[in-house]
């Protein structure tokens, strides 16, 4: 089977497949923080065991599926996983991929997600995708700024479009970038 989540290196980051022992970094750097997970589709983890179970039951099995694009974001200087970036949905016929991402609170505001996002967008374009898009809950303007820094264009607001981690339908803003 083809390798979809190929290792990508940037100046400060290593984007790689998750490994079973990444759960402690995931928990300590982002999964345990309500402020980080409040805009995600999954809830804050109460213990590292929650994160270990999530990694073993959800994340790692995805790599067995075709067209899984999922990376752990490892900060080279720290040698730890500090976030994740994934294709959460793709339409191969339309050559379209939706990005999703999460980054530990202590790493916000340093251009890390923009650096990871640019690397992944470039990789996906090289894989034949033509349209890369992302959504964010209307209230999460920080995520919108990341999308803008990735040269994504605002397309509109989708009302009651996505489920949040409380199971509620929420309004989201959608951005995209087209391969030129």
PDB file of C-alpha atoms in Angstrom:
ATOM      1  CA  UNK A   1       0.000   0.000   0.000  1.00  0.00           C
ATOM      2  CA  UNK A   2       1.189   3.518  -0.803  1.00  0.00           C
ATOM      3  CA  UNK A   3       2.532   5.674   2.015  1.00  0.00           C
ATOM      4  CA  UNK A   4       0.292   8.763   2.256  1.00  0.00           C
ATOM      5  CA  UNK A   5       1.501  10.374   5.485  1.00  0.00           C
ATOM      6  CA  UNK A   6       5.086  10.795   4.364  1.00  0.00           C
ATOM      7  CA  UNK A   7       7.565  12.377   6.737  1.00  0.00           C
ATOM      8  CA  UNK A   8       7.961  16.110   6.072  1.00  0.00           C
ATOM      9  CA  UNK A   9      10.672  18.292   7.565  1.00  0.00           C
ATOM     10  CA  UNK A  10      10.595  22.075   7.857  1.00  0.00           C
ATOM     11  CA  UNK A  11      13.006  24.477   9.512  1.00  0.00           C
ATOM     12  CA  UNK A  12      11.607  23.878  13.015  1.00  0.00           C
ATOM     13  CA  UNK A  13       9.329  20.874  12.632  1.00  0.00           C
ATOM     14  CA  UNK A  14       9.140  17.198  11.816  1.00  0.00           C
ATOM     15  CA  UNK A  15       5.746  16.104  10.519  1.00  0.00           C
ATOM     16  CA  UNK A  16       5.510  12.350  10.886  1.00  0.00           C
ATOM     17  CA  UNK A  17       3.133   9.497  11.582  1.00  0.00           C
ATOM     18  CA  UNK A  18       1.990   9.133  15.155  1.00  0.00           C
ATOM     19  CA  UNK A  19       3.545   6.351  17.192  1.00  0.00           C
ATOM     20  CA  UNK A  20       2.047   4.467  20.148  1.00  0.00           C
ATOM     21  CA  UNK A  21       4.336   6.147  22.675  1.00  0.00           C
ATOM     22  CA  UNK A  22       3.337   9.688  21.603  1.00  0.00           C
ATOM     23  CA  UNK A  23       0.363   9.684  23.976  1.00  0.00           C
ATOM     24  CA  UNK A  24       2.193  11.368  26.871  1.00  0.00           C
ATOM     25  CA  UNK A  25       3.354  14.256  24.660  1.00  0.00           C
ATOM     26  CA  UNK A  26      -0.145  14.561  23.206  1.00  0.00           C
ATOM     27  CA  UNK A  27      -1.730  14.675  26.652  1.00  0.00           C
ATOM     28  CA  UNK A  28       0.811  16.991  28.264  1.00  0.00           C
ATOM     29  CA  UNK A  29       1.130  19.397  25.334  1.00  0.00           C
ATOM     30  CA  UNK A  30      -2.448  19.734  24.090  1.00  0.00           C
ATOM     31  CA  UNK A  31      -5.121  17.100  24.783  1.00  0.00           C
ATOM     32  CA  UNK A  32      -5.627  18.014  28.464  1.00  0.00           C
ATOM     33  CA  UNK A  33      -6.324  21.704  27.898  1.00  0.00           C
ATOM     34  CA  UNK A  34      -9.935  22.900  27.669  1.00  0.00           C
ATOM     35  CA  UNK A  35      -8.779  26.069  25.930  1.00  0.00           C
ATOM     36  CA  UNK A  36      -7.230  23.953  23.154  1.00  0.00           C
ATOM     37  CA  UNK A  37     -10.085  21.478  22.688  1.00  0.00           C
ATOM     38  CA  UNK A  38     -13.040  23.861  22.964  1.00  0.00           C
ATOM     39  CA  UNK A  39     -13.150  24.314  19.172  1.00  0.00           C
ATOM     40  CA  UNK A  40     -12.421  20.689  18.269  1.00  0.00           C
ATOM     41  CA  UNK A  41     -14.688  17.733  17.557  1.00  0.00           C
ATOM     42  CA  UNK A  42     -13.258  15.736  20.482  1.00  0.00           C
ATOM     43  CA  UNK A  43     -13.357  16.518  24.195  1.00  0.00           C
ATOM     44  CA  UNK A  44     -10.540  17.349  26.577  1.00  0.00           C
ATOM     45  CA  UNK A  45      -8.803  14.237  27.853  1.00  0.00           C
ATOM     46  CA  UNK A  46      -8.959  13.783  31.621  1.00  0.00           C
ATOM     47  CA  UNK A  47      -5.917  11.498  31.831  1.00  0.00           C
ATOM     48  CA  UNK A  48      -3.012  10.286  29.743  1.00  0.00           C
ATOM     49  CA  UNK A  49      -4.854   6.948  29.622  1.00  0.00           C
ATOM     50  CA  UNK A  50      -7.679   8.701  27.699  1.00  0.00           C
ATOM     51  CA  UNK A  51      -5.088   9.955  25.216  1.00  0.00           C
ATOM     52  CA  UNK A  52      -3.449   6.535  24.951  1.00  0.00           C
ATOM     53  CA  UNK A  53      -6.851   4.963  24.176  1.00  0.00           C
ATOM     54  CA  UNK A  54      -7.652   7.658  21.599  1.00  0.00           C
ATOM     55  CA  UNK A  55      -4.294   7.138  19.920  1.00  0.00           C
ATOM     56  CA  UNK A  56      -4.635   3.325  19.888  1.00  0.00           C
ATOM     57  CA  UNK A  57      -8.299   3.132  18.870  1.00  0.00           C
ATOM     58  CA  UNK A  58      -8.713   6.137  16.550  1.00  0.00           C
ATOM     59  CA  UNK A  59      -5.432   7.583  15.292  1.00  0.00           C
ATOM     60  CA  UNK A  60      -3.150   4.608  14.685  1.00  0.00           C
ATOM     61  CA  UNK A  61      -5.772   2.370  12.984  1.00  0.00           C
ATOM     62  CA  UNK A  62      -6.377   5.139  10.424  1.00  0.00           C
ATOM     63  CA  UNK A  63      -2.924   4.509   8.967  1.00  0.00           C
ATOM     64  CA  UNK A  64      -4.189   1.121   7.757  1.00  0.00           C
ATOM     65  CA  UNK A  65      -6.757   2.891   5.573  1.00  0.00           C
ATOM     66  CA  UNK A  66      -5.992   4.163   2.124  1.00  0.00           C
ATOM     67  CA  UNK A  67      -5.689   7.949   1.670  1.00  0.00           C
ATOM     68  CA  UNK A  68      -4.941   8.714   5.318  1.00  0.00           C
ATOM     69  CA  UNK A  69      -2.989  11.939   5.606  1.00  0.00           C
ATOM     70  CA  UNK A  70      -2.281  12.448   9.313  1.00  0.00           C
ATOM     71  CA  UNK A  71       0.804  13.909  10.942  1.00  0.00           C
ATOM     72  CA  UNK A  72       2.109  14.446  14.432  1.00  0.00           C
ATOM     73  CA  UNK A  73       3.783  17.844  14.694  1.00  0.00           C
ATOM     74  CA  UNK A  74       7.089  17.410  16.470  1.00  0.00           C
ATOM     75  CA  UNK A  75       9.081  20.464  17.474  1.00  0.00           C
ATOM     76  CA  UNK A  76      12.715  19.659  16.632  1.00  0.00           C
ATOM     77  CA  UNK A  77      14.172  21.743  19.477  1.00  0.00           C
ATOM     78  CA  UNK A  78      11.971  19.969  22.039  1.00  0.00           C
ATOM     79  CA  UNK A  79      11.791  16.479  20.524  1.00  0.00           C
ATOM     80  CA  UNK A  80       8.118  16.249  21.506  1.00  0.00           C
ATOM     81  CA  UNK A  81       4.776  16.078  19.740  1.00  0.00           C
ATOM     82  CA  UNK A  82       3.079  19.450  20.239  1.00  0.00           C
ATOM     83  CA  UNK A  83       0.139  19.141  17.832  1.00  0.00           C
ATOM     84  CA  UNK A  84      -1.366  17.421  14.832  1.00  0.00           C
ATOM     85  CA  UNK A  85      -2.437  18.224  11.290  1.00  0.00           C
ATOM     86  CA  UNK A  86      -4.659  15.956   9.199  1.00  0.00           C
ATOM     87  CA  UNK A  87      -6.782  15.666   6.127  1.00  0.00           C
ATOM     88  CA  UNK A  88     -10.099  15.140   7.886  1.00  0.00           C
ATOM     89  CA  UNK A  89     -12.019  14.636   4.666  1.00  0.00           C
ATOM     90  CA  UNK A  90     -11.029  14.200   1.053  1.00  0.00           C
ATOM     91  CA  UNK A  91     -12.846  13.822  -2.229  1.00  0.00           C
ATOM     92  CA  UNK A  92     -10.491  12.145  -4.669  1.00  0.00           C
ATOM     93  CA  UNK A  93     -12.819  12.654  -7.640  1.00  0.00           C
ATOM     94  CA  UNK A  94     -12.901  16.403  -7.027  1.00  0.00           C
ATOM     95  CA  UNK A  95      -9.222  16.491  -5.934  1.00  0.00           C
ATOM     96  CA  UNK A  96     -10.271  18.265  -2.743  1.00  0.00           C
ATOM     97  CA  UNK A  97      -8.987  17.875   0.813  1.00  0.00           C
ATOM     98  CA  UNK A  98     -10.142  19.406   4.092  1.00  0.00           C
ATOM     99  CA  UNK A  99      -7.472  20.218   6.670  1.00  0.00           C
ATOM    100  CA  UNK A 100      -7.880  20.010  10.424  1.00  0.00           C
ATOM    101  CA  UNK A 101      -5.274  20.869  13.033  1.00  0.00           C
ATOM    102  CA  UNK A 102      -4.545  21.294  16.711  1.00  0.00           C
ATOM    103  CA  UNK A 103      -1.598  22.842  18.513  1.00  0.00           C
ATOM    104  CA  UNK A 104      -0.625  22.988  22.177  1.00  0.00           C
ATOM    105  CA  UNK A 105      -1.508  26.226  23.941  1.00  0.00           C
ATOM    106  CA  UNK A 106       2.114  26.925  24.940  1.00  0.00           C
ATOM    107  CA  UNK A 107       3.077  27.018  21.252  1.00  0.00           C
ATOM    108  CA  UNK A 108       0.429  29.432  19.970  1.00  0.00           C
ATOM    109  CA  UNK A 109       1.523  32.676  18.339  1.00  0.00           C
ATOM    110  CA  UNK A 110       4.890  31.442  17.057  1.00  0.00           C
ATOM    111  CA  UNK A 111       3.989  30.619  13.450  1.00  0.00           C
ATOM    112  CA  UNK A 112       4.255  26.883  14.085  1.00  0.00           C
ATOM    113  CA  UNK A 113       0.852  25.944  12.681  1.00  0.00           C
ATOM    114  CA  UNK A 114       1.420  28.174   9.658  1.00  0.00           C
ATOM    115  CA  UNK A 115       4.763  26.436   9.043  1.00  0.00           C
ATOM    116  CA  UNK A 116       3.166  22.992   9.345  1.00  0.00           C
ATOM    117  CA  UNK A 117       0.177  24.028   7.232  1.00  0.00           C
ATOM    118  CA  UNK A 118       2.312  25.362   4.388  1.00  0.00           C
ATOM    119  CA  UNK A 119       4.311  22.126   4.286  1.00  0.00           C
ATOM    120  CA  UNK A 120       1.151  20.006   4.207  1.00  0.00           C
ATOM    121  CA  UNK A 121      -0.574  22.172   1.569  1.00  0.00           C
ATOM    122  CA  UNK A 122       2.520  21.932  -0.648  1.00  0.00           C
ATOM    123  CA  UNK A 123       2.653  18.172  -0.136  1.00  0.00           C
ATOM    124  CA  UNK A 124      -1.047  17.723  -0.933  1.00  0.00           C
ATOM    125  CA  UNK A 125      -0.711  19.801  -4.100  1.00  0.00           C
ATOM    126  CA  UNK A 126       2.212  17.586  -5.116  1.00  0.00           C
ATOM    127  CA  UNK A 127      -0.042  14.559  -4.521  1.00  0.00           C
ATOM    128  CA  UNK A 128      -2.536  15.854  -7.091  1.00  0.00           C
ATOM    129  CA  UNK A 129      -5.031  17.725  -4.930  1.00  0.00           C
ATOM    130  CA  UNK A 130      -6.273  20.962  -6.494  1.00  0.00           C
ATOM    131  CA  UNK A 131      -8.386  22.417  -3.689  1.00  0.00           C
ATOM    132  CA  UNK A 132      -7.411  22.482  -0.005  1.00  0.00           C
ATOM    133  CA  UNK A 133      -9.968  23.867   2.398  1.00  0.00           C
ATOM    134  CA  UNK A 134     -10.580  24.273   6.104  1.00  0.00           C
ATOM    135  CA  UNK A 135     -13.312  25.461   8.418  1.00  0.00           C
ATOM    136  CA  UNK A 136     -13.304  27.037  11.836  1.00  0.00           C
ATOM    137  CA  UNK A 137     -16.004  27.757  14.354  1.00  0.00           C
ATOM    138  CA  UNK A 138     -16.975  31.414  13.902  1.00  0.00           C
ATOM    139  CA  UNK A 139     -15.675  32.320  17.378  1.00  0.00           C
ATOM    140  CA  UNK A 140     -12.226  30.807  16.718  1.00  0.00           C
ATOM    141  CA  UNK A 141     -10.614  33.726  14.889  1.00  0.00           C
ATOM    142  CA  UNK A 142      -7.091  32.473  15.694  1.00  0.00           C
ATOM    143  CA  UNK A 143      -7.706  29.499  13.424  1.00  0.00           C
ATOM    144  CA  UNK A 144      -9.020  31.830  10.735  1.00  0.00           C
ATOM    145  CA  UNK A 145      -5.775  33.810  10.898  1.00  0.00           C
ATOM    146  CA  UNK A 146      -3.800  30.609  10.314  1.00  0.00           C
ATOM    147  CA  UNK A 147      -5.922  29.910   7.232  1.00  0.00           C
ATOM    148  CA  UNK A 148      -5.309  33.436   5.951  1.00  0.00           C
ATOM    149  CA  UNK A 149      -1.551  33.020   6.488  1.00  0.00           C
ATOM    150  CA  UNK A 150      -1.765  29.857   4.380  1.00  0.00           C
ATOM    151  CA  UNK A 151      -3.096  32.114   1.576  1.00  0.00           C
ATOM    152  CA  UNK A 152      -6.530  30.574   1.868  1.00  0.00           C
ATOM    153  CA  UNK A 153      -9.394  32.768   0.705  1.00  0.00           C
ATOM    154  CA  UNK A 154     -12.537  33.288   2.774  1.00  0.00           C
ATOM    155  CA  UNK A 155     -15.490  31.712   0.962  1.00  0.00           C
ATOM    156  CA  UNK A 156     -18.310  32.355   3.395  1.00  0.00           C
ATOM    157  CA  UNK A 157     -20.043  31.329   6.574  1.00  0.00           C
ATOM    158  CA  UNK A 158     -21.876  28.027   6.724  1.00  0.00           C
ATOM    159  CA  UNK A 159     -24.730  28.169   9.214  1.00  0.00           C
ATOM    160  CA  UNK A 160     -25.297  25.200  11.536  1.00  0.00           C
ATOM    161  CA  UNK A 161     -22.796  23.217   9.456  1.00  0.00           C
ATOM    162  CA  UNK A 162     -20.510  21.336  11.848  1.00  0.00           C
ATOM    163  CA  UNK A 163     -20.880  19.437  15.094  1.00  0.00           C
ATOM    164  CA  UNK A 164     -18.748  20.661  17.977  1.00  0.00           C
ATOM    165  CA  UNK A 165     -17.453  18.454  20.769  1.00  0.00           C
ATOM    166  CA  UNK A 166     -20.725  18.923  22.663  1.00  0.00           C
ATOM    167  CA  UNK A 167     -22.751  17.536  19.747  1.00  0.00           C
ATOM    168  CA  UNK A 168     -24.177  20.963  18.875  1.00  0.00           C
ATOM    169  CA  UNK A 169     -24.443  22.287  15.324  1.00  0.00           C
ATOM    170  CA  UNK A 170     -22.361  25.434  14.984  1.00  0.00           C
ATOM    171  CA  UNK A 171     -21.704  28.105  12.384  1.00  0.00           C
ATOM    172  CA  UNK A 172     -18.316  27.932  10.682  1.00  0.00           C
ATOM    173  CA  UNK A 173     -16.268  30.032   8.306  1.00  0.00           C
ATOM    174  CA  UNK A 174     -14.771  28.273   5.306  1.00  0.00           C
ATOM    175  CA  UNK A 175     -11.481  29.113   3.589  1.00  0.00           C
ATOM    176  CA  UNK A 176      -9.711  27.473   0.645  1.00  0.00           C
ATOM    177  CA  UNK A 177      -6.629  27.612  -1.522  1.00  0.00           C
ATOM    178  CA  UNK A 178      -6.542  26.449  -5.137  1.00  0.00           C
ATOM    179  CA  UNK A 179      -3.451  25.053  -6.830  1.00  0.00           C
ATOM    180  CA  UNK A 180      -2.404  27.517  -9.513  1.00  0.00           C
TER     181      UNK A 180
END
